[in-house]
PDB file of C-alpha atoms in Angstrom:
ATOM      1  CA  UNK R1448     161.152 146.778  -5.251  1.00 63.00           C
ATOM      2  CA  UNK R1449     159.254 144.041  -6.978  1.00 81.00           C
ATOM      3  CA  UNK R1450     157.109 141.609  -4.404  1.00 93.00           C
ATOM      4  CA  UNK R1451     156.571 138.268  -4.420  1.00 97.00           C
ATOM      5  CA  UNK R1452     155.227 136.963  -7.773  1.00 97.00           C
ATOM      6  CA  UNK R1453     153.140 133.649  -7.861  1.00 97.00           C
ATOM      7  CA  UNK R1454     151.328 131.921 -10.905  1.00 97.00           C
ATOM      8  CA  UNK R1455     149.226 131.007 -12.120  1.00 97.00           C
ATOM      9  CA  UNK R1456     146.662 133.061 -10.403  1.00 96.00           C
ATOM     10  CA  UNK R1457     143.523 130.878 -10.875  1.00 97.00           C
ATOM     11  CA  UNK R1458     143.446 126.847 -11.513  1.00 97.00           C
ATOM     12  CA  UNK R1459     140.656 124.612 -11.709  1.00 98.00           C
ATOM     13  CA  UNK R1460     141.041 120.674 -12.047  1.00 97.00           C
ATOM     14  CA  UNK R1461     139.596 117.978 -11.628  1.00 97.00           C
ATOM     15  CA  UNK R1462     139.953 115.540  -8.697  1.00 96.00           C
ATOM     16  CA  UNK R1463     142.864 113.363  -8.854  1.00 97.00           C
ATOM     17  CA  UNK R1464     144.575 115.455 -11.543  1.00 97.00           C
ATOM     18  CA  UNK R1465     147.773 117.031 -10.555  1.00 97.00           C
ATOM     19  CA  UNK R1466     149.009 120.625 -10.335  1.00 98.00           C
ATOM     20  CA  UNK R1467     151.962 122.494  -9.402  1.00 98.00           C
ATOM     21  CA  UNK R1468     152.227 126.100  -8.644  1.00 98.00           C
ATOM     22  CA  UNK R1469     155.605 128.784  -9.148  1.00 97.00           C
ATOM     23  CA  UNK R1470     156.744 131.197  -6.555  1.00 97.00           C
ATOM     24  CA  UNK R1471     159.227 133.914  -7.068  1.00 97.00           C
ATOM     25  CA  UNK R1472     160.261 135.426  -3.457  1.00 96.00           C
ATOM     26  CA  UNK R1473     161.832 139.033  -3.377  1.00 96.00           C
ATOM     27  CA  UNK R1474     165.338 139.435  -4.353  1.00 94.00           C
ATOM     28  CA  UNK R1475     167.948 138.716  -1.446  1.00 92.00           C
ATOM     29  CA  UNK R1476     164.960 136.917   0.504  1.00 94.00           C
ATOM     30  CA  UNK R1477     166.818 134.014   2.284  1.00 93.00           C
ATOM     31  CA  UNK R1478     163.273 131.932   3.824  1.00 93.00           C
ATOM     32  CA  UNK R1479     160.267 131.028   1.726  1.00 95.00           C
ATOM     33  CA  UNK R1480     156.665 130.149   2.762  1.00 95.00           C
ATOM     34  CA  UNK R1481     153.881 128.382   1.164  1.00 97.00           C
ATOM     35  CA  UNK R1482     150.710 128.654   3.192  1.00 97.00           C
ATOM     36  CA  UNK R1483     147.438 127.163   2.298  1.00 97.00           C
ATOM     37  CA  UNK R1484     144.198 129.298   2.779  1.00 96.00           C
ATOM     38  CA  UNK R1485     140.764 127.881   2.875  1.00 95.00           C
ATOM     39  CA  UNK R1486     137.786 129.747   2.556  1.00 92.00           C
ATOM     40  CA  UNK R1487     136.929 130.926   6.153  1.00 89.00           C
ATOM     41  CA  UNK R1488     140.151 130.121   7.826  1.00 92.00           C
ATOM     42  CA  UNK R1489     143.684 131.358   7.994  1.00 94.00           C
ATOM     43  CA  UNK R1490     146.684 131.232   6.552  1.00 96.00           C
ATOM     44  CA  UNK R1491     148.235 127.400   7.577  1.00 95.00           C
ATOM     45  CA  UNK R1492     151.586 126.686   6.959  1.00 94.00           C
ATOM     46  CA  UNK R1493     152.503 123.974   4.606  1.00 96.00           C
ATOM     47  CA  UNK R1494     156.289 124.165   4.224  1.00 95.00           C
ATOM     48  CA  UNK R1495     158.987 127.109   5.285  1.00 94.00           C
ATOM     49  CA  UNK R1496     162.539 127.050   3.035  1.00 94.00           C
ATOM     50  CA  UNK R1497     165.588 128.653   4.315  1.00 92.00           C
ATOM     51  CA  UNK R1498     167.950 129.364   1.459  1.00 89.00           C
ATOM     52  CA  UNK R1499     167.240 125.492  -0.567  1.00 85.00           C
ATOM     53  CA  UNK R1500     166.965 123.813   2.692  1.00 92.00           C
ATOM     54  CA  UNK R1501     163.574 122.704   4.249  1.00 93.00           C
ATOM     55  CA  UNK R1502     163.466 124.166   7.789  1.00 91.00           C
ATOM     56  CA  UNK R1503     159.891 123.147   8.466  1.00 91.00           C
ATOM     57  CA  UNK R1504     157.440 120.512   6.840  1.00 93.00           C
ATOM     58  CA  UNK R1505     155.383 119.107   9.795  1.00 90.00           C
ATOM     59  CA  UNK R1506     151.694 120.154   8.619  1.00 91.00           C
ATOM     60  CA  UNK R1507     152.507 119.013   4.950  1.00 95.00           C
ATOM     61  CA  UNK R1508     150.210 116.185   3.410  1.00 95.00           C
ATOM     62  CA  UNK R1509     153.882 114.154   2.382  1.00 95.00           C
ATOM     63  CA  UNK R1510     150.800 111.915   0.403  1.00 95.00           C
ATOM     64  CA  UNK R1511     150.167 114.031  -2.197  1.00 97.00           C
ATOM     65  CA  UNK R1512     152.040 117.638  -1.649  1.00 98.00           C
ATOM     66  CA  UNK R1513     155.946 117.859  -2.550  1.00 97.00           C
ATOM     67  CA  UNK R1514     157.919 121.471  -2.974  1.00 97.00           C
ATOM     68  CA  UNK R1515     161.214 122.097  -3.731  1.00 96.00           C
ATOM     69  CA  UNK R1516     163.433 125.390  -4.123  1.00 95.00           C
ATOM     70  CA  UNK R1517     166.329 124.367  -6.511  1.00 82.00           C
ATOM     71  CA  UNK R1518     168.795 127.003  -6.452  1.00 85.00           C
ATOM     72  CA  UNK R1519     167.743 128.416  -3.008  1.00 84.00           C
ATOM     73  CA  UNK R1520     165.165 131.514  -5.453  1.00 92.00           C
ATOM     74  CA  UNK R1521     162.404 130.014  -6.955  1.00 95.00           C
ATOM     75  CA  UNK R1522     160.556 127.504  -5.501  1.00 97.00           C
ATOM     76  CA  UNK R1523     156.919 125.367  -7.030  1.00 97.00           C
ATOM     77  CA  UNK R1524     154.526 123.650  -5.063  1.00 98.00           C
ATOM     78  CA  UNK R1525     153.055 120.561  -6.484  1.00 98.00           C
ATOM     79  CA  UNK R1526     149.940 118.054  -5.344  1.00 98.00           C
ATOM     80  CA  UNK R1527     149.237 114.660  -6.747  1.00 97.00           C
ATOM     81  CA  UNK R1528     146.370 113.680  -6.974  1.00 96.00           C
ATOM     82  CA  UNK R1529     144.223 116.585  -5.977  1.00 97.00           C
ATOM     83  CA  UNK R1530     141.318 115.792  -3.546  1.00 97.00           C
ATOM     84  CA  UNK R1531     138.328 117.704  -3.054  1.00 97.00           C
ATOM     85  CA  UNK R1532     139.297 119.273   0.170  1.00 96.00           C
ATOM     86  CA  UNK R1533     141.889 121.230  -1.362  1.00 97.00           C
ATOM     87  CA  UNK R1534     140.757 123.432  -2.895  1.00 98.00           C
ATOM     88  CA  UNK R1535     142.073 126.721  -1.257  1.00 97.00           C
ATOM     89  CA  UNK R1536     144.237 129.172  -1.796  1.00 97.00           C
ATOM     90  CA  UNK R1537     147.949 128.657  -2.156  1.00 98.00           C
ATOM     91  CA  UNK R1538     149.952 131.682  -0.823  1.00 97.00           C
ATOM     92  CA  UNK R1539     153.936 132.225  -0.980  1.00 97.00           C
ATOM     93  CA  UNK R1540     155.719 134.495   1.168  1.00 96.00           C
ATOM     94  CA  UNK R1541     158.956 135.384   1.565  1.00 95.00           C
ATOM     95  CA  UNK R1542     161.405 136.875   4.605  1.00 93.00           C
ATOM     96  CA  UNK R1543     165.037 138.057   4.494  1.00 91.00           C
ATOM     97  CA  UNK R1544     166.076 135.668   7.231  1.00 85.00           C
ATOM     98  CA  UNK R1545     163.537 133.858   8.989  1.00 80.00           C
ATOM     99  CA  UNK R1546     164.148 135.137  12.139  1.00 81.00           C
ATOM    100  CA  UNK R1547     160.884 135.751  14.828  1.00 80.00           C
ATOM    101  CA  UNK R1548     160.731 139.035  14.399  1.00 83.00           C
ATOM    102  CA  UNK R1549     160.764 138.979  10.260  1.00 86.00           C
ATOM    103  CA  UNK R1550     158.091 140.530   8.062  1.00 89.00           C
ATOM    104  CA  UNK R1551     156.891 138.069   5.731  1.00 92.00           C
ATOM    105  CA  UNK R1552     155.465 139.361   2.209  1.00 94.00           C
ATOM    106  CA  UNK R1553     152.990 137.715   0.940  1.00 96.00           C
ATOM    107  CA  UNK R1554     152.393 137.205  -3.113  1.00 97.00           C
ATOM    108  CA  UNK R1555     149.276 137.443  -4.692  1.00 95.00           C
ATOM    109  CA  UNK R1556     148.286 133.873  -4.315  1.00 96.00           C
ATOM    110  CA  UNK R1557     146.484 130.687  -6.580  1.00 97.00           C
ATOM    111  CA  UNK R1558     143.466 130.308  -6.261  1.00 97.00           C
ATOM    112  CA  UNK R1559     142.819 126.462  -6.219  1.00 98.00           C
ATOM    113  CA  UNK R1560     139.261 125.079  -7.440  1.00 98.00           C
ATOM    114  CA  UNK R1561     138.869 121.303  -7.636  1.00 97.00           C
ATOM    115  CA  UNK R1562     135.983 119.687  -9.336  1.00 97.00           C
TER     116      UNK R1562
ATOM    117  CA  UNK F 972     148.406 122.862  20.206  1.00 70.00           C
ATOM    118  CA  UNK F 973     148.998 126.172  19.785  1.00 82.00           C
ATOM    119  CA  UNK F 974     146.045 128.432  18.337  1.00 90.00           C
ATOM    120  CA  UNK F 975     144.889 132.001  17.948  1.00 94.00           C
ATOM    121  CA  UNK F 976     141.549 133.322  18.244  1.00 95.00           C
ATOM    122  CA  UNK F 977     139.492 136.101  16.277  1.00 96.00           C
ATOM    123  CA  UNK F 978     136.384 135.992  17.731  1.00 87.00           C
ATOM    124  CA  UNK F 979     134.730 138.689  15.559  1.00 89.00           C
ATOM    125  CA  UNK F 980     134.456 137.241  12.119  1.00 93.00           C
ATOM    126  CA  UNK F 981     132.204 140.175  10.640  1.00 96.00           C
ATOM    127  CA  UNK F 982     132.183 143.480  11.589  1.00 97.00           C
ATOM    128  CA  UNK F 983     130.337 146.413  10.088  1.00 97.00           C
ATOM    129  CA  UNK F 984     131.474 150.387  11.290  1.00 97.00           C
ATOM    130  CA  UNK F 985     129.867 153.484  10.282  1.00 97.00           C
ATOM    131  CA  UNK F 986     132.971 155.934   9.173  1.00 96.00           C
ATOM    132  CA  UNK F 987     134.668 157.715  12.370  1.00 96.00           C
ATOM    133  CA  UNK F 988     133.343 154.835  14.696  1.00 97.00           C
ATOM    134  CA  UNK F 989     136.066 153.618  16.736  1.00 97.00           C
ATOM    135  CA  UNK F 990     137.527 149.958  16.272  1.00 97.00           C
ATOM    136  CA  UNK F 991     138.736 147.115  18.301  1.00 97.00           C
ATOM    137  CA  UNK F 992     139.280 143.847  16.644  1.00 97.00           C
ATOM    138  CA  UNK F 993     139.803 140.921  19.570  1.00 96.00           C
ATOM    139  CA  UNK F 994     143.017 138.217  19.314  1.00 97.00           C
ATOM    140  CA  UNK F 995     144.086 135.823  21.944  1.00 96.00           C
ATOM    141  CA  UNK F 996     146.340 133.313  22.040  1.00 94.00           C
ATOM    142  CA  UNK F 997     146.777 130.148  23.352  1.00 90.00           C
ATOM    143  CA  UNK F 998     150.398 129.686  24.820  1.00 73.00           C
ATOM    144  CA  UNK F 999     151.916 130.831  27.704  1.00 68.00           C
ATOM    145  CA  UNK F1000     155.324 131.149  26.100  1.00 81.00           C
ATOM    146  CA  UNK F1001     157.561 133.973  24.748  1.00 86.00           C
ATOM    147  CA  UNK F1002     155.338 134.862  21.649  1.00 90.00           C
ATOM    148  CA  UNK F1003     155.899 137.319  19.096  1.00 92.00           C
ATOM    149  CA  UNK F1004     152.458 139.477  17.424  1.00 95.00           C
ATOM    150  CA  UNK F1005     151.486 140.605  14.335  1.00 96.00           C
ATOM    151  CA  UNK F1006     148.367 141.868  12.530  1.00 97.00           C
ATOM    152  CA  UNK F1007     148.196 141.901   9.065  1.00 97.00           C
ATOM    153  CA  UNK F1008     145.711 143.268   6.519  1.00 96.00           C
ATOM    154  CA  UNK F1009     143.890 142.285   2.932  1.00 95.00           C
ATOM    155  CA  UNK F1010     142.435 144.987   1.449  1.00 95.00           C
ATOM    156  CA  UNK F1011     140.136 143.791  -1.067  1.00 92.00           C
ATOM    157  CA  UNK F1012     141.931 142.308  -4.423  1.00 89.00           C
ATOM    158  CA  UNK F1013     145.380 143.032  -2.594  1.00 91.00           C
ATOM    159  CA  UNK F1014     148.058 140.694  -0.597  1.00 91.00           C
ATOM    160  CA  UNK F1015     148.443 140.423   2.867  1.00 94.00           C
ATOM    161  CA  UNK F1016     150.668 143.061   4.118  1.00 93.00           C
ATOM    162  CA  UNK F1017     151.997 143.776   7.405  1.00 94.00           C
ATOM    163  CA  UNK F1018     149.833 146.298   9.692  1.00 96.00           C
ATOM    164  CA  UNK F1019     151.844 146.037  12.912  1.00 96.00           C
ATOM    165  CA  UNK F1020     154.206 143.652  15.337  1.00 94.00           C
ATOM    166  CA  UNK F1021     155.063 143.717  18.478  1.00 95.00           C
ATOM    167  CA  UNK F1022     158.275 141.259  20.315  1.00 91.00           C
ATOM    168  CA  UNK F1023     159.611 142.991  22.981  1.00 91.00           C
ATOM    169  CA  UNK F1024     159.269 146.345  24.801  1.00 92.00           C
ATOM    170  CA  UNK F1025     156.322 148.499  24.637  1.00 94.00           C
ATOM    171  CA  UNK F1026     153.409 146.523  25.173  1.00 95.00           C
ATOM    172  CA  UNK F1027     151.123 149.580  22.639  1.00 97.00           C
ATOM    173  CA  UNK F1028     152.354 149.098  19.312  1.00 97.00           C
ATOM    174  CA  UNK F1029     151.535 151.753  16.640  1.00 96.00           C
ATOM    175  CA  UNK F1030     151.441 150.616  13.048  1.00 94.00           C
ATOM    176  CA  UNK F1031     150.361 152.254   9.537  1.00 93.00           C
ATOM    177  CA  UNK F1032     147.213 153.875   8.681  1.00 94.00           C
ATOM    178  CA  UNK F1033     146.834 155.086  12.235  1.00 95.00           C
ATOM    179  CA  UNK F1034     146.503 151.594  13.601  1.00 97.00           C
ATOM    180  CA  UNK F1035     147.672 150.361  16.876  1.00 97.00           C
ATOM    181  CA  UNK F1036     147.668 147.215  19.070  1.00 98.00           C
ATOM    182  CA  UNK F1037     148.109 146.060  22.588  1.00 97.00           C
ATOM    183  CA  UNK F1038     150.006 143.578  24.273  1.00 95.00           C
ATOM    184  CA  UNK F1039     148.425 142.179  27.323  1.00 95.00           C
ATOM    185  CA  UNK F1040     150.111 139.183  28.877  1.00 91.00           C
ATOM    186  CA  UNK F1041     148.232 138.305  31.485  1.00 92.00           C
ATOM    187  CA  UNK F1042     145.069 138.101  28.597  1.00 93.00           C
ATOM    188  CA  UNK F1043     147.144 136.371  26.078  1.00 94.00           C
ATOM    189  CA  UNK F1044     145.917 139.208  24.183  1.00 96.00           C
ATOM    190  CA  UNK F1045     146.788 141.647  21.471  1.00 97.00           C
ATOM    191  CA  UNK F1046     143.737 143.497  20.361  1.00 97.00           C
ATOM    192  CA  UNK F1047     144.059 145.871  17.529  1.00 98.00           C
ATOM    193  CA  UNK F1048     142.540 149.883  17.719  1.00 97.00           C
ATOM    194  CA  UNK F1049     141.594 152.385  15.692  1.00 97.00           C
ATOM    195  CA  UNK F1050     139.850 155.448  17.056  1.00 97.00           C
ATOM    196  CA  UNK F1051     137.973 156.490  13.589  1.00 97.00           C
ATOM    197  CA  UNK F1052     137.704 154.304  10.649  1.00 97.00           C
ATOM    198  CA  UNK F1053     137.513 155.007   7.168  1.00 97.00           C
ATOM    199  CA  UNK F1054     135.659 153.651   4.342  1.00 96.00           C
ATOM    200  CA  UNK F1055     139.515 152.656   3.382  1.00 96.00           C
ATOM    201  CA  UNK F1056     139.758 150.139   6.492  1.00 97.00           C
ATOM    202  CA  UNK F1057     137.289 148.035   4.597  1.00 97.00           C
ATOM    203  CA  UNK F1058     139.737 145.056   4.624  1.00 97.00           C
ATOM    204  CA  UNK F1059     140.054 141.641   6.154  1.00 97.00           C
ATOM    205  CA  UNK F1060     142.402 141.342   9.153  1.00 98.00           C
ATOM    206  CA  UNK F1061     144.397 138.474  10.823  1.00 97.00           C
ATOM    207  CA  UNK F1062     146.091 137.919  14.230  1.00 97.00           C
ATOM    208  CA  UNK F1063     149.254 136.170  13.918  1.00 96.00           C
ATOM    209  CA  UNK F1064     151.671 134.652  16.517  1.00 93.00           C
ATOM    210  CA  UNK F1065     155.156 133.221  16.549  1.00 89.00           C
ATOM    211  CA  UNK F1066     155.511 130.505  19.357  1.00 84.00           C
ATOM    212  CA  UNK F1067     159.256 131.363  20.566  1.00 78.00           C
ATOM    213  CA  UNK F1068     159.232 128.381  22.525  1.00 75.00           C
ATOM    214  CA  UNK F1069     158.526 125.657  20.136  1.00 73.00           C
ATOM    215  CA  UNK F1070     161.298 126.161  18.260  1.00 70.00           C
ATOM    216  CA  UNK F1071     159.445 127.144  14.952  1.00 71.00           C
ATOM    217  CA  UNK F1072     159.437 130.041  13.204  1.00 73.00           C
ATOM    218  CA  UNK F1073     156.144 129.575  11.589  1.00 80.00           C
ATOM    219  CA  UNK F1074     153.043 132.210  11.836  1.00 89.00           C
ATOM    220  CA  UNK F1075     150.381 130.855  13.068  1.00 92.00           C
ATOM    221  CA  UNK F1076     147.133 133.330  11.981  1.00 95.00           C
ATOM    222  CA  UNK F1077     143.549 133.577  13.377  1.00 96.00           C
ATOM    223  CA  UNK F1078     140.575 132.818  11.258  1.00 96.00           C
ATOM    224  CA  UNK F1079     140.448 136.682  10.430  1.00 97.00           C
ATOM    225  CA  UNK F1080     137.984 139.489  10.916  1.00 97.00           C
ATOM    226  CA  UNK F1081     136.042 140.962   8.101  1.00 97.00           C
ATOM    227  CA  UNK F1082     135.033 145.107   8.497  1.00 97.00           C
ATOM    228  CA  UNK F1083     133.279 146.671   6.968  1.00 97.00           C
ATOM    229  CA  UNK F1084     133.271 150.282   6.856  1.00 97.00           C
ATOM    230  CA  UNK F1085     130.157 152.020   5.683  1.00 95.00           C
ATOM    231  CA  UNK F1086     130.267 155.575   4.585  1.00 89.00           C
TER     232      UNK F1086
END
């Protein structure tokens, strides 16, 4: 079974440049995730997808970060401008429902460097 | 808010020492568990979970975890590492109660496992 595939895997910009990242959950996976990981920290949730539908936004910067999943598969992650502060790494997941109990698989991830 | 806590941020095992990585959590609630693990270059991927029954969850690689409510606590065990464990690890909970189905992950432990 083929898991989550993200690209690219490395980006670096400059500040106030824009850049959008691709996610491609596993097959049949209803729920999508995009997480943001700084160095030192944990995975934070930025927005959660069920099917095309946005189930949960509340911790993303509306500012600068949009994301969209046309078609309910693939979904890209975009921020304009970039700031300094984030620079990170952007992680997609994917779950078959969503539910609380769900294992969510994790891609490979962007690493995001801006300059 | 809600919040999860790894206080061990480094940790550095001789091989067939035994292993107990802290979490606690900060609600009260109905709260599902998980651990996952990042072996070096790989994705996250699920180690164990735990949302009803059994409060000592076994997961792969000879891992296991326990549920203690009264501690908001779910520390993860391993009797005898291997140089394999070498991996970063993260406590995740789901808050039932909020409503959300969102992770929300611990800053993560780092072991190392020296041969």
């Amino acid at each position: 079974e083929a898991g989550v595939a993200q690209s690219p895997r490395y980006k670096i910009i400059e500040k106030r440049q824009s850049v959008a990242f691709w996610c491609n959950p596993i097959s049949g996976h209803a729920t999508l995730y995009w997480y943001q990981q700084i160095l030192g920290q944990g995975p934070k949730l930025l927005i959660q997808f069920q099917n095309n539908g946005v189930v949960d936004d509340s911790q993303l910067p509306k500012d600068r970060f949009s994301a969209e999943r046309l078609k309910g598969v693939d979904s890209t992650l975009k921020i304009q401008p970039a700031k300094l502060e984030d620079s990170a790494v952007y992680l997609c997941a994917s779950s078959t429902r969503g539910g609380p109990t769900d294992t969510q698989y994790f891609g490979p991830g962007t690493r995001l460097t801006v300059l | 808010a809600q919040s999860v806590s790894q206080h061990n941020h480094h940790v550095i095992l001789s091989e067939a020492a035994s292993l107990e990585l802290g979490c606690n959590y900060s609600y009260g609630g109905t709260v599902n568990l998980f651990w996952y693990v990042q072996y070096p270059g790989q994705h996250l991927q699920l180690l164990l979970k735990y949302f009803s029954g059994d409060p000592l969850v076994k997961g792969i690689k000879g891992f296991e975890a326990e549920f203690i409510k009264s501690k908001f606590s779910f520390n993860l065990r391993k009797p005898s590492v291997q140089w394999s464990d070498t991996a970063e690890y993260f406590c995740a909970v789901n808050y039932m109660d909020t409503g959300r189905r969102a992770l929300t992950f611990g800053s993560g432990t780092r072991l190392q496992v020296q041969p």
